[in-house]
């Protein structure tokens, strides 16, 4: 029995993680969980899975939770301190970081210090402070298991292989909601259009990131840290069917790919069950004859500017990816609330990056200060 701490239980990845726990009740148990503001959904999860620790995102939500009655008693907490308490909860073996944004960084570091296995779905943790997270994981001998379908695919392709013989990684991208539109056709697109992802069921922020291709840019930076490869050996390939989740090319020109129907529960389950594979009857079998053909195209840097920003920020390193991520989070939030247009997301990120002087090997405190400063700067652009 593996005891799970689920950070971000009411989000898209959180819900799908719960599907896996429910499907394999003899293998997994929810020991601790956190959630943001959705008390109703959290209450259903609590009553169904009966975790021993529950953390709410803010004081108002916490008070709502305390007013509810449950069939059993459990520990509760609120805010960042409670996030950390959940991440280091003594009974938890695996911490699934399904949070959205840089809020996932500190709980991950604390969980590593407490020797918890990390199943990482939170890109921003490695994007914001990859060097610190990797040093931490090495120091405490803690595995970082990727949950993103692309990184899980690479991880699976590398089983039994010599990492020193990798020529390159090829991360596939659906292209998001607007993959077939020109830049001119992106002028005036609505939030509803941007949230209409053709392949995947994801949360609002990640879906917008997919539409701008920032999601893929963040994945490139994450892959750099997870697999210890320079950016020159990490490519992005447009593949609108999302059947090939990623590929690895080796020095002998052999290419190994991981394929499957688009279902995030499959990589989530692999991270939880690793090194075993468990059956999952709810996932649809891949029938290539039904699909008929697979399409591929190069990722155009001029068309997808956010992808180019990510490559450039990653190569500069230090605090530049921190600014990239912070500016993107603020800009996406502004778009979702109707304060800016879709294309202005890119403009805001570019201005934040141009303003910043990167710190080469920042401390955790410097990273947090740079993150706050970048967010403040973006807010000045929005007033």
Coordinates of N, CA, C and O in Angstrom, one line a residue, residues 220-351:
X220 N 10.1 22.1 -22.0 CA 11.5 22.1 -22.5 C 12.4 22.3 -21.4 O 13.4 21.6 -21.2
X221 N 12.1 23.4 -20.6 CA 13.0 23.7 -19.4 C 13.0 22.6 -18.4 O 14.0 22.2 -17.9
X222 N 11.8 22.0 -18.2 CA 11.6 20.9 -17.3 C 12.4 19.7 -17.7 O 13.1 19.0 -16.9
X223 N 12.4 19.4 -19.0 CA 13.1 18.3 -19.6 C 14.6 18.5 -19.4 O 15.3 17.5 -19.2
X224 N 15.0 19.7 -19.6 CA 16.5 20.0 -19.4 C 16.9 19.6 -18.0 O 18.0 19.0 -17.8
X225 N 16.1 19.8 -17.0 CA 16.5 19.5 -15.6 C 16.2 18.0 -15.3 O 17.1 17.3 -14.7
X226 N 15.2 17.5 -15.8 CA 14.8 16.1 -15.5 C 15.8 15.1 -16.1 O 16.2 14.1 -15.5
X227 N 16.3 15.4 -17.3 CA 17.1 14.4 -18.1 C 18.5 14.9 -18.3 O 19.3 14.3 -19.0
X228 N 18.9 16.0 -17.7 CA 20.3 16.5 -17.7 C 20.8 16.7 -19.1 O 21.9 16.2 -19.4
X229 N 20.1 17.3 -20.0 CA 20.5 17.5 -21.4 C 20.5 19.0 -21.7 O 19.6 19.7 -21.2
X230 N 21.4 19.5 -22.5 CA 21.4 20.9 -23.0 C 20.2 21.1 -23.9 O 19.7 20.2 -24.5
X231 N 19.9 22.4 -24.0 CA 18.7 22.8 -24.8 C 18.9 22.5 -26.3 O 17.9 22.2 -27.0
X232 N 20.1 22.4 -26.7 CA 20.4 22.1 -28.1 C 20.0 20.7 -28.4 O 19.8 20.3 -29.6
X233 N 19.8 19.8 -27.4 CA 19.4 18.4 -27.7 C 17.9 18.2 -27.3 O 17.5 17.0 -27.1
X234 N 17.2 19.2 -27.2 CA 15.7 19.1 -26.9 C 14.9 19.8 -28.0 O 15.0 21.0 -28.1
X235 N 14.2 19.1 -28.8 CA 13.4 19.6 -29.9 C 11.9 19.6 -29.6 O 11.5 18.7 -28.8
X236 N 11.1 20.4 -30.2 CA 9.7 20.4 -30.1 C 9.1 20.1 -31.5 O 9.5 20.7 -32.5
X237 N 8.2 19.2 -31.6 CA 7.6 18.8 -32.9 C 6.0 18.9 -32.7 O 5.4 18.3 -31.8
X238 N 5.4 19.6 -33.7 CA 3.9 19.7 -33.7 C 3.3 18.4 -34.1 O 3.7 17.8 -35.2
X239 N 2.4 17.9 -33.4 CA 1.8 16.6 -33.7 C 0.3 16.7 -33.1 O 0.1 16.4 -32.0
X240 N -0.6 17.1 -34.0 CA -1.9 17.5 -33.5 C -2.8 16.4 -33.0 O -3.7 16.6 -32.2
X241 N -2.5 15.1 -33.3 CA -3.3 14.0 -32.8 C -3.0 13.7 -31.3 O -3.7 13.0 -30.7
X242 N -1.8 14.1 -30.8 CA -1.3 13.7 -29.4 C -1.4 12.2 -29.2 O -1.8 11.8 -28.1
X243 N -0.9 11.5 -30.1 CA -0.8 10.0 -30.0 C 0.6 9.6 -29.6 O 0.8 8.8 -28.7
X244 N 1.6 10.2 -30.3 CA 3.0 10.1 -29.8 C 3.3 11.1 -28.8 O 3.2 12.3 -29.1
X245 N 3.6 10.7 -27.6 CA 3.7 11.7 -26.5 C 5.1 12.3 -26.4 O 5.2 13.4 -25.8
X246 N 6.1 11.6 -26.8 CA 7.4 12.1 -27.0 C 8.3 11.0 -27.5 O 7.9 9.8 -27.5
X247 N 9.5 11.4 -28.0 CA 10.4 10.4 -28.5 C 11.9 10.7 -28.1 O 12.2 11.8 -27.7
X248 N 12.7 9.6 -28.1 CA 14.1 9.8 -27.8 C 14.9 9.2 -29.0 O 14.6 8.1 -29.4
X249 N 15.8 10.0 -29.5 CA 16.7 9.5 -30.6 C 18.1 9.3 -29.9 O 18.6 10.1 -29.2
X250 N 18.6 8.1 -30.3 CA 19.9 7.7 -29.8 C 21.0 7.9 -30.8 O 20.8 8.3 -31.9
X251 N 22.3 7.8 -30.3 CA 23.4 8.0 -31.2 C 23.4 7.2 -32.5 O 24.0 7.6 -33.5
X252 N 22.8 6.0 -32.4 CA 22.8 5.2 -33.6 C 21.7 5.5 -34.5 O 21.4 4.7 -35.5
X253 N 20.9 6.6 -34.2 CA 19.8 7.1 -35.0 C 18.5 6.3 -34.8 O 17.5 6.6 -35.5
X254 N 18.6 5.3 -33.9 CA 17.3 4.7 -33.5 C 16.5 5.6 -32.8 O 17.0 6.5 -32.0
X255 N 15.1 5.6 -33.0 CA 14.2 6.4 -32.2 C 13.2 5.5 -31.5 O 12.6 4.7 -32.1
X256 N 13.0 5.8 -30.2 CA 12.0 5.1 -29.4 C 11.0 6.1 -29.1 O 11.3 7.2 -28.6
X257 N 9.7 5.8 -29.3 CA 8.6 6.7 -29.0 C 7.6 6.0 -28.1 O 7.5 4.7 -28.1
X258 N 6.9 6.7 -27.3 CA 5.9 6.2 -26.4 C 4.5 6.7 -27.0 O 4.3 7.9 -27.1
X259 N 3.6 5.8 -27.2 CA 2.3 6.1 -27.8 C 1.2 5.8 -26.9 O 1.3 4.9 -26.1
X260 N 0.0 6.4 -27.1 CA -1.2 6.1 -26.4 C -2.2 7.1 -26.7 O -2.0 8.2 -27.2
X261 N -3.5 6.7 -26.4 CA -4.6 7.7 -26.5 C -4.4 8.8 -25.5 O -3.8 8.6 -24.4
X262 N -4.9 10.1 -25.8 CA -4.7 11.2 -24.9 C -5.5 11.0 -23.6 O -6.7 11.1 -23.6
X263 N -4.8 10.5 -22.5 CA -5.5 10.3 -21.2 C -4.4 10.5 -20.1 O -3.5 9.6 -20.0
X264 N -4.5 11.6 -19.4 CA -3.5 11.9 -18.4 C -3.5 10.9 -17.3 O -2.5 10.8 -16.5
X265 N -4.5 10.1 -17.1 CA -4.5 9.1 -16.0 C -3.4 8.0 -16.2 O -2.9 7.4 -15.3
X266 N -3.0 7.8 -17.5 CA -2.0 6.8 -17.8 C -0.7 7.2 -17.2 O 0.0 6.4 -16.5
X267 N -0.1 8.4 -17.6 CA 1.2 8.8 -17.0 C 1.1 9.0 -15.5 O 2.1 8.7 -14.8
X268 N -0.1 9.4 -15.0 CA -0.2 9.6 -13.5 C -0.1 8.2 -12.8 O 0.7 8.0 -11.9
X269 N -0.7 7.2 -13.4 CA -0.7 5.9 -12.8 C 0.7 5.3 -12.9 O 1.2 4.7 -11.9
X270 N 1.4 5.6 -14.0 CA 2.8 5.0 -14.1 C 3.7 5.6 -13.1 O 4.6 4.9 -12.5
X271 N 3.5 6.9 -12.8 CA 4.4 7.6 -11.7 C 4.1 7.0 -10.4 O 5.0 6.7 -9.6
X272 N 2.8 6.7 -10.1 CA 2.4 6.1 -8.8 C 2.9 4.7 -8.6 O 3.2 4.2 -7.5
X273 N 2.8 3.9 -9.7 CA 3.1 2.5 -9.6 C 4.5 2.1 -9.9 O 4.9 1.0 -9.7
X274 N 5.3 3.0 -10.5 CA 6.6 2.8 -10.9 C 7.4 2.1 -9.8 O 7.3 2.4 -8.7
X275 N 8.2 1.0 -10.1 CA 8.6 0.5 -11.5 C 7.6 -0.5 -12.1 O 7.9 -1.1 -13.1
X276 N 6.5 -0.7 -11.4 CA 5.5 -1.7 -12.0 C 4.6 -1.0 -12.9 O 4.5 0.3 -12.9
X277 N 3.8 -1.8 -13.7 CA 2.7 -1.2 -14.5 C 1.5 -1.9 -14.0 O 1.4 -3.2 -13.9
X278 N 0.4 -1.2 -13.7 CA -0.8 -1.7 -13.3 C -1.8 -1.7 -14.4 O -1.8 -0.8 -15.3
X279 N -2.8 -2.6 -14.4 CA -3.8 -2.5 -15.5 C -4.7 -1.3 -15.2 O -4.9 -0.9 -14.0
X280 N -5.3 -0.8 -16.3 CA -6.2 0.4 -16.1 C -7.2 0.2 -17.2 O -7.1 0.7 -18.3
X281 N -8.3 -0.4 -16.9 CA -9.3 -0.8 -17.9 C -10.1 0.4 -18.4 O -10.6 0.4 -19.5
X282 N -10.1 1.5 -17.7 CA -10.9 2.7 -18.1 C -10.2 3.4 -19.3 O -10.9 4.1 -20.0
X283 N -8.9 3.2 -19.4 CA -8.2 3.9 -20.5 C -8.5 3.2 -21.8 O -8.7 2.0 -21.9
X284 N -8.6 4.0 -22.9 CA -9.0 3.4 -24.2 C -7.7 2.9 -24.9 O -6.7 3.5 -24.9
X285 N -7.8 1.7 -25.5 CA -6.7 1.1 -26.2 C -6.5 1.9 -27.5 O -7.4 2.5 -28.1
X286 N -5.2 2.0 -27.9 CA -4.8 2.7 -29.1 C -5.0 1.8 -30.3 O -4.4 0.7 -30.4
X287 N -5.9 2.2 -31.2 CA -6.1 1.5 -32.4 C -5.7 2.4 -33.6 O -6.5 3.3 -34.0
X288 N -4.5 2.2 -34.1 CA -4.0 3.1 -35.1 C -4.8 3.1 -36.4 O -4.9 4.1 -37.1
X289 N -5.4 1.9 -36.6 CA -6.3 1.9 -37.9 C -7.5 2.8 -37.8 O -7.9 3.3 -38.8
X290 N -7.9 3.1 -36.6 CA -9.0 4.1 -36.4 C -8.6 5.5 -36.7 O -9.3 6.3 -37.3
X291 N -7.3 5.8 -36.3 CA -6.8 7.1 -36.5 C -6.4 7.3 -38.0 O -6.6 8.4 -38.5
X292 N -5.9 6.3 -38.6 CA -5.6 6.4 -40.1 C -4.3 7.0 -40.4 O -3.5 6.4 -41.1
X293 N -4.0 8.2 -39.9 CA -2.7 8.8 -40.1 C -2.3 9.8 -39.0 O -3.2 10.3 -38.3
X294 N -1.0 10.0 -38.9 CA -0.5 10.9 -37.9 C 0.2 12.1 -38.6 O 0.9 11.8 -39.6
X295 N 0.0 13.3 -38.1 CA 0.6 14.5 -38.8 C 1.7 15.1 -37.9 O 1.6 15.1 -36.7
X296 N 2.7 15.6 -38.6 CA 3.8 16.3 -37.9 C 4.2 17.6 -38.6 O 4.1 17.6 -39.9
X297 N 4.7 18.5 -37.9 CA 5.2 19.8 -38.5 C 6.2 20.4 -37.5 O 6.2 20.2 -36.3
X298 N 7.1 21.2 -38.1 CA 8.0 21.9 -37.3 C 7.3 23.0 -36.5 O 6.3 23.6 -36.9
X299 N 7.9 23.3 -35.3 CA 7.3 24.4 -34.5 C 8.0 25.7 -34.9 O 9.2 25.9 -34.8
X300 N 7.2 26.6 -35.4 CA 7.7 27.9 -36.0 C 7.9 28.9 -34.8 O 6.9 29.2 -34.1
X301 N 9.1 29.3 -34.6 CA 9.4 30.2 -33.5 C 8.7 31.6 -33.6 O 8.4 32.2 -32.6
X302 N 8.5 32.0 -34.9 CA 7.9 33.3 -35.1 C 6.4 33.2 -34.8 O 5.8 34.1 -34.3
X303 N 5.8 32.1 -35.1 CA 4.4 31.8 -34.9 C 4.1 31.6 -33.4 O 3.2 32.1 -32.8
X304 N 5.0 30.9 -32.7 CA 4.8 30.6 -31.3 C 6.0 31.2 -30.5 O 7.0 30.6 -30.1
X305 N 5.8 32.5 -30.2 CA 6.8 33.3 -29.6 C 7.1 32.9 -28.2 O 8.3 33.0 -27.8
X306 N 6.1 32.4 -27.5 CA 6.4 32.0 -26.1 C 7.3 30.8 -26.0 O 8.1 30.6 -25.1
X307 N 7.3 29.9 -27.0 CA 8.2 28.8 -27.1 C 9.6 29.3 -27.2 O 10.6 28.8 -26.6
X308 N 9.8 30.3 -28.1 CA 11.1 30.9 -28.3 C 11.6 31.6 -27.0 O 12.8 31.5 -26.6
X309 N 10.7 32.3 -26.3 CA 11.0 32.9 -25.0 C 11.6 31.9 -24.0 O 12.5 32.1 -23.3
X310 N 11.0 30.7 -24.0 CA 11.4 29.7 -23.1 C 12.7 29.1 -23.4 O 13.6 29.0 -22.5
X311 N 13.0 28.9 -24.7 CA 14.3 28.4 -25.1 C 15.4 29.5 -24.7 O 16.5 29.1 -24.1
X312 N 15.2 30.7 -25.0 CA 16.1 31.8 -24.7 C 16.3 31.9 -23.2 O 17.5 32.1 -22.7
X313 N 15.2 31.9 -22.4 CA 15.3 32.0 -21.0 C 16.1 30.8 -20.4 O 16.9 31.0 -19.5
X314 N 15.8 29.6 -20.9 CA 16.5 28.4 -20.4 C 18.0 28.5 -20.6 O 18.8 28.1 -19.7
X315 N 18.3 28.9 -21.8 CA 19.8 29.0 -22.1 C 20.5 30.0 -21.3 O 21.7 29.8 -20.9
X316 N 19.9 31.1 -21.0 CA 20.5 32.1 -20.1 C 20.6 31.6 -18.7 O 21.6 31.7 -18.1
X317 N 19.5 30.9 -18.3 CA 19.5 30.3 -17.0 C 19.3 31.2 -15.8 O 18.9 32.4 -16.0
X318 N 19.8 30.8 -14.7 CA 19.7 31.6 -13.5 C 18.2 31.9 -13.2 O 17.3 31.1 -13.1
X319 N 18.0 33.2 -13.0 CA 16.6 33.7 -12.6 C 15.8 34.1 -13.8 O 14.6 34.4 -13.7
X320 N 16.3 33.9 -15.0 CA 15.5 34.3 -16.2 C 14.3 33.4 -16.4 O 13.2 33.9 -16.6
X321 N 14.4 32.0 -16.2 CA 13.2 31.2 -16.2 C 12.2 31.6 -15.1 O 11.0 31.4 -15.3
X322 N 12.7 32.1 -14.0 CA 11.8 32.5 -12.9 C 10.9 33.7 -13.4 O 9.7 33.7 -13.1
X323 N 11.5 34.6 -14.1 CA 10.8 35.8 -14.6 C 9.8 35.3 -15.7 O 8.7 35.8 -15.7
X324 N 10.3 34.4 -16.6 CA 9.4 33.9 -17.6 C 8.2 33.3 -17.0 O 7.1 33.7 -17.5
X325 N 8.3 32.5 -16.0 CA 7.2 31.8 -15.4 C 6.3 32.8 -14.7 O 5.0 32.8 -14.8
X326 N 6.8 33.7 -13.9 CA 6.0 34.7 -13.1 C 5.3 35.6 -14.0 O 4.1 35.8 -13.8
X327 N 5.9 36.1 -15.0 CA 5.3 37.0 -16.0 C 4.1 36.3 -16.7 O 3.1 36.9 -16.9
X328 N 4.4 35.1 -17.1 CA 3.4 34.3 -17.8 C 2.2 34.1 -16.9 O 1.0 34.2 -17.3
X329 N 2.4 33.7 -15.6 CA 1.3 33.4 -14.7 C 0.4 34.7 -14.6 O -0.9 34.6 -14.6
X330 N 1.0 35.8 -14.4 CA 0.3 37.1 -14.2 C -0.5 37.4 -15.5 O -1.6 37.9 -15.5
X331 N 0.2 37.3 -16.7 CA -0.4 37.6 -18.0 C -1.6 36.7 -18.3 O -2.6 37.2 -18.8
X332 N -1.4 35.4 -18.0 CA -2.5 34.5 -18.3 C -3.7 34.8 -17.4 O -4.9 34.8 -17.9
X333 N -3.5 35.1 -16.2 CA -4.6 35.5 -15.2 C -5.3 36.7 -15.7 O -6.5 36.8 -15.7
X334 N -4.5 37.7 -16.3 CA -5.1 38.9 -16.8 C -6.0 38.6 -18.0 O -7.0 39.2 -18.2
X335 N -5.5 37.7 -18.9 CA -6.3 37.3 -20.1 C -7.6 36.6 -19.7 O -8.7 36.9 -20.2
X336 N -7.5 35.7 -18.7 CA -8.6 34.9 -18.3 C -9.7 35.8 -17.7 O -10.9 35.6 -17.7
X337 N -9.2 37.0 -17.1 CA -10.2 37.9 -16.4 C -10.6 39.0 -17.4 O -11.4 39.9 -17.0
X338 N -10.2 38.9 -18.6 CA -10.6 39.9 -19.6 C -9.9 41.2 -19.7 O -10.4 42.2 -20.3
X339 N -8.8 41.3 -19.0 CA -8.0 42.6 -18.9 C -7.1 42.8 -20.1 O -6.8 44.0 -20.3
X340 N -6.6 41.8 -20.7 CA -5.8 41.9 -21.9 C -6.2 41.0 -23.0 O -7.0 40.1 -22.7
X341 N -5.7 41.2 -24.2 CA -6.0 40.3 -25.3 C -5.1 39.1 -25.3 O -4.1 39.1 -24.6
X342 N -5.4 38.1 -26.1 CA -4.6 36.9 -26.2 C -3.1 37.2 -26.6 O -2.2 36.7 -25.9
X343 N -2.9 38.0 -27.6 CA -1.6 38.3 -28.1 C -0.8 39.2 -27.1 O 0.4 39.2 -27.2
X344 N -1.5 39.9 -26.3 CA -0.8 40.7 -25.3 C -0.1 39.9 -24.2 O 0.8 40.4 -23.6
X345 N -0.5 38.7 -24.1 CA 0.3 37.8 -23.2 C 1.7 37.7 -23.5 O 2.6 37.9 -22.7
X346 N 2.0 37.5 -24.8 CA 3.4 37.5 -25.3 C 4.1 38.8 -25.1 O 5.3 38.8 -24.7
X347 N 3.4 39.9 -25.4 CA 4.1 41.2 -25.2 C 4.5 41.5 -23.8 O 5.6 42.0 -23.5
X348 N 3.6 41.1 -22.9 CA 3.9 41.4 -21.5 C 5.1 40.5 -21.0 O 6.0 41.0 -20.3
X349 N 5.1 39.2 -21.4 CA 6.3 38.4 -21.0 C 7.6 38.9 -21.6 O 8.6 39.0 -20.9
X350 N 7.5 39.4 -22.9 CA 8.7 39.9 -23.5 C 9.3 41.1 -22.8 O 10.5 41.2 -22.5
X351 N 8.4 42.0 -22.3 CA 8.8 43.2 -21.6 C 9.5 42.8 -20.3 O 10.5 43.4 -19.9

